Amino acid sequence: FTVREGDNVKAGQVLARIDPVEYQNRWEQAREQADAARAQLDIAQRQWDTNRALVDQGFIAKVALENSQASLQAAQSSYRAAVAGAEVARKALDDASLRAPFDGVVASRLAQAGERVAVDVKLLEVVDPNQLEVEVALSASDSVDVRVGQVAQLQVEDRPGVIQARIKRISPSAQAGTRSVLVFL
């Protein structure tokens, strides 16, 4: 990790890195396989060109050209597959660096350096302090008159004055147990 809670981050900034050695080796291996497949494709292309010229001159049978055509098509497919494999390996290497999706502040760090985590585990929470979303639970009867776009005034505990907010979304159903409707400002 390169950041802690409260740190300001810029979009694209590296926030954490996974040990890239394995990903680097896989990418290099895939790249070498793509180079080898390209060489095989070049050989198959030259063989097909030569056989086509020989068939046109009547020196070899047409079946030899058909065989070299099949070899050329197989080499083309192998090359495309090797290039695709190299791209997958390169993306995995790029994904070994966790980058900030936008300018913001690190709100929480949910793992520590050196800790082993699953692939889809949340590691960091980055928030945009210029955008605040508040979730308000209203009674079902109070929610009837609320509409998206309306302006609301929020009173924050231990803070003087009110904050103007606009209703962005309204949950279409009541919460189980409380029967309240969630309104997002």
CSV table of C-alpha atoms in Angstrom, one decimal:
chain,number,residue,atom,x,y,z
A,1,PHE,CA,0.0,0.0,0.0
A,2,THR,CA,1.2,3.5,-0.8
A,3,VAL,CA,-1.7,5.3,1.0
A,4,ARG,CA,-3.4,5.5,4.4
A,5,GLU,CA,-6.7,6.8,5.7
A,6,GLY,CA,-7.1,10.5,5.2
A,7,ASP,CA,-4.5,10.7,2.3
A,8,ASN,CA,-5.5,12.7,-0.8
A,9,VAL,CA,-5.2,10.8,-4.0
A,10,LYS,CA,-5.3,11.8,-7.7
A,11,ALA,CA,-7.1,9.8,-10.5
A,12,GLY,CA,-4.7,7.1,-11.8
A,13,GLN,CA,-2.4,7.2,-8.8
A,14,VAL,CA,-1.1,3.8,-7.7
A,15,LEU,CA,-2.6,3.0,-4.3
A,16,ALA,CA,-1.4,-0.5,-3.8
A,17,ARG,CA,0.6,-3.2,-5.7
A,18,ILE,CA,0.4,-6.9,-5.8
A,19,ASP,CA,3.7,-8.7,-6.1
A,20,PRO,CA,4.1,-8.6,-9.9
A,21,VAL,CA,6.8,-11.3,-10.3
A,22,GLU,CA,4.4,-14.1,-11.4
A,23,TYR,CA,2.4,-11.8,-13.6
A,24,GLN,CA,5.6,-10.4,-15.2
A,25,ASN,CA,6.9,-13.9,-15.9
A,26,ARG,CA,3.6,-15.0,-17.5
A,27,TRP,CA,3.5,-11.9,-19.7
A,28,GLU,CA,7.1,-12.5,-20.9
A,29,GLN,CA,6.2,-16.2,-21.6
A,30,ALA,CA,3.1,-15.2,-23.5
A,31,ARG,CA,5.0,-12.6,-25.5
A,32,GLU,CA,7.7,-15.1,-26.4
A,33,GLN,CA,5.0,-17.6,-27.5
A,34,ALA,CA,3.5,-14.9,-29.7
A,35,ASP,CA,6.9,-14.2,-31.3
A,36,ALA,CA,7.3,-17.9,-32.0
A,37,ALA,CA,3.9,-18.2,-33.5
A,38,ARG,CA,4.7,-15.1,-35.7
A,39,ALA,CA,7.8,-16.9,-36.9
A,40,GLN,CA,5.8,-20.0,-37.7
A,41,LEU,CA,3.2,-17.9,-39.6
A,42,ASP,CA,6.0,-16.3,-41.6
A,43,ILE,CA,7.3,-19.7,-42.6
A,44,ALA,CA,3.8,-20.9,-43.5
A,45,GLN,CA,3.2,-17.8,-45.6
A,46,ARG,CA,6.5,-18.2,-47.5
A,47,GLN,CA,5.7,-21.9,-48.1
A,48,TRP,CA,2.2,-21.0,-49.5
A,49,ASP,CA,3.7,-18.3,-51.7
A,50,THR,CA,6.3,-20.7,-53.1
A,51,ASN,CA,3.7,-23.5,-53.7
A,52,ARG,CA,1.3,-21.1,-55.4
A,53,ALA,CA,4.0,-20.0,-57.8
A,54,LEU,CA,5.0,-23.6,-58.4
A,55,VAL,CA,1.3,-24.6,-59.0
A,56,ASP,CA,0.9,-21.7,-61.4
A,57,GLN,CA,4.0,-22.9,-63.4
A,58,GLY,CA,2.7,-26.5,-63.3
A,59,PHE,CA,5.6,-27.9,-61.3
A,60,ILE,CA,3.6,-29.3,-58.4
A,61,ALA,CA,0.1,-30.6,-57.9
A,62,LYS,CA,-2.7,-28.4,-56.7
A,63,VAL,CA,-3.1,-30.6,-53.6
A,64,ALA,CA,0.3,-29.4,-52.3
A,65,LEU,CA,-1.1,-25.8,-52.5
A,66,GLU,CA,-4.2,-26.9,-50.6
A,67,ASN,CA,-2.0,-28.5,-47.9
A,68,SER,CA,0.1,-25.3,-47.5
A,69,GLN,CA,-3.1,-23.3,-47.4
A,70,ALA,CA,-4.3,-25.3,-44.5
A,71,SER,CA,-0.9,-24.9,-42.8
A,72,LEU,CA,-1.1,-21.2,-43.3
A,73,GLN,CA,-4.6,-20.9,-41.8
A,74,ALA,CA,-3.5,-23.0,-38.8
A,75,ALA,CA,-0.4,-20.7,-38.3
A,76,GLN,CA,-2.6,-17.6,-38.6
A,77,SER,CA,-5.0,-19.0,-35.9
A,78,SER,CA,-2.1,-20.0,-33.6
A,79,TYR,CA,-0.6,-16.5,-34.0
A,80,ARG,CA,-3.9,-14.8,-33.2
A,81,ALA,CA,-4.4,-17.1,-30.1
A,82,ALA,CA,-0.9,-16.4,-28.9
A,83,VAL,CA,-1.4,-12.6,-29.3
A,84,ALA,CA,-4.7,-12.8,-27.4
A,85,GLY,CA,-2.9,-14.8,-24.6
A,86,ALA,CA,-0.2,-12.1,-24.4
A,87,GLU,CA,-2.8,-9.4,-24.1
A,88,VAL,CA,-4.5,-11.3,-21.3
A,89,ALA,CA,-1.2,-11.7,-19.5
A,90,ARG,CA,-0.3,-8.0,-20.0
A,91,LYS,CA,-3.7,-7.0,-18.6
A,92,ALA,CA,-3.1,-9.2,-15.5
A,93,LEU,CA,0.3,-7.5,-15.0
A,94,ASP,CA,-1.3,-4.1,-15.3
A,95,ASP,CA,-4.0,-5.1,-12.8
A,96,ALA,CA,-1.3,-5.9,-10.3
A,97,SER,CA,-1.4,-2.1,-9.6
A,98,LEU,CA,-4.5,-0.8,-7.9
A,99,ARG,CA,-5.1,2.8,-9.1
A,100,ALA,CA,-7.4,5.6,-7.9
A,101,PRO,CA,-10.5,5.8,-10.1
A,102,PHE,CA,-10.9,9.5,-9.4
A,103,ASP,CA,-9.5,12.4,-7.3
A,104,GLY,CA,-10.5,11.9,-3.7
A,105,VAL,CA,-9.6,11.0,-0.1
A,106,VAL,CA,-8.9,7.5,1.3
A,107,ALA,CA,-11.7,6.9,3.7
A,108,SER,CA,-10.7,3.4,4.8
A,109,ARG,CA,-8.0,0.8,4.3
A,110,LEU,CA,-9.4,-2.6,4.8
A,111,ALA,CA,-6.2,-4.7,4.4
A,112,GLN,CA,-2.6,-4.4,5.5
A,113,ALA,CA,0.6,-4.6,3.5
A,114,GLY,CA,1.6,-8.3,3.1
A,115,GLU,CA,-1.8,-9.6,3.9
A,116,ARG,CA,-3.2,-12.3,1.6
A,117,VAL,CA,-6.6,-11.4,0.2
A,118,ALA,CA,-9.1,-12.9,-2.2
A,119,VAL,CA,-9.4,-11.5,-5.7
A,120,ASP,CA,-12.7,-9.6,-5.2
A,121,VAL,CA,-12.1,-8.3,-1.7
A,122,LYS,CA,-12.5,-4.6,-1.0
A,123,LEU,CA,-9.1,-3.2,-0.1
A,124,LEU,CA,-9.6,0.6,0.0
A,125,GLU,CA,-12.5,3.0,0.0
A,126,VAL,CA,-11.8,6.3,-1.8
A,127,VAL,CA,-14.4,9.0,-1.5
A,128,ASP,CA,-14.9,12.4,-3.3
A,129,PRO,CA,-15.3,14.9,-0.5
A,130,ASN,CA,-17.0,17.3,-2.9
A,131,GLN,CA,-19.8,14.9,-3.3
A,132,LEU,CA,-21.7,13.6,-0.3
A,133,GLU,CA,-24.6,11.2,-0.5
A,134,VAL,CA,-26.9,10.9,2.5
A,135,GLU,CA,-29.3,8.1,3.0
A,136,VAL,CA,-32.4,9.1,4.9
A,137,ALA,CA,-35.1,6.7,6.1
A,138,LEU,CA,-38.6,8.1,5.9
A,139,SER,CA,-41.8,6.6,7.2
A,140,ALA,CA,-44.0,5.3,4.4
A,141,SER,CA,-46.5,8.0,5.0
A,142,ASP,CA,-43.9,10.8,4.8
A,143,SER,CA,-42.3,9.4,1.7
A,144,VAL,CA,-45.6,9.7,-0.4
A,145,ASP,CA,-45.0,13.5,-1.0
A,146,VAL,CA,-41.3,13.2,-1.7
A,147,ARG,CA,-40.1,13.5,-5.4
A,148,VAL,CA,-36.7,13.2,-7.1
A,149,GLY,CA,-35.3,16.7,-7.6
A,150,GLN,CA,-36.9,18.3,-4.6
A,151,VAL,CA,-34.6,20.3,-2.3
A,152,ALA,CA,-34.3,19.3,1.3
A,153,GLN,CA,-32.7,20.9,4.3
A,154,LEU,CA,-30.5,18.8,6.5
A,155,GLN,CA,-29.6,19.5,10.0
A,156,VAL,CA,-26.3,17.8,11.0
A,157,GLU,CA,-25.9,17.1,14.7
A,158,ASP,CA,-23.3,19.4,16.4
A,159,ARG,CA,-23.2,21.7,13.4
A,160,PRO,CA,-24.9,25.1,13.2
A,161,GLY,CA,-27.1,25.9,10.3
A,162,VAL,CA,-28.6,23.7,7.6
A,163,ILE,CA,-27.2,22.0,4.5
A,164,GLN,CA,-29.1,22.2,1.2
A,165,ALA,CA,-29.4,18.9,-0.5
A,166,ARG,CA,-31.3,17.6,-3.6
A,167,ILE,CA,-33.2,14.3,-3.7
A,168,LYS,CA,-31.4,12.1,-6.2
A,169,ARG,CA,-33.2,8.7,-5.8
A,170,ILE,CA,-36.0,7.1,-3.9
A,171,SER,CA,-36.1,3.4,-3.1
A,172,PRO,CA,-39.1,1.8,-4.8
A,173,SER,CA,-39.9,-0.4,-1.8
A,174,ALA,CA,-40.0,-0.2,2.0
A,175,GLN,CA,-37.3,-1.7,4.1
A,176,ALA,CA,-38.2,-5.1,5.7
A,177,GLY,CA,-38.8,-4.8,9.4
A,178,THR,CA,-38.9,-1.0,9.7
A,179,ARG,CA,-41.2,-0.3,6.8
A,180,SER,CA,-39.3,2.9,6.1
A,181,VAL,CA,-38.5,4.1,2.6
A,182,LEU,CA,-34.9,5.1,1.8
A,183,VAL,CA,-34.4,8.5,0.2
A,184,PHE,CA,-30.9,9.4,-1.2
A,185,LEU,CA,-29.9,13.1,-1.1
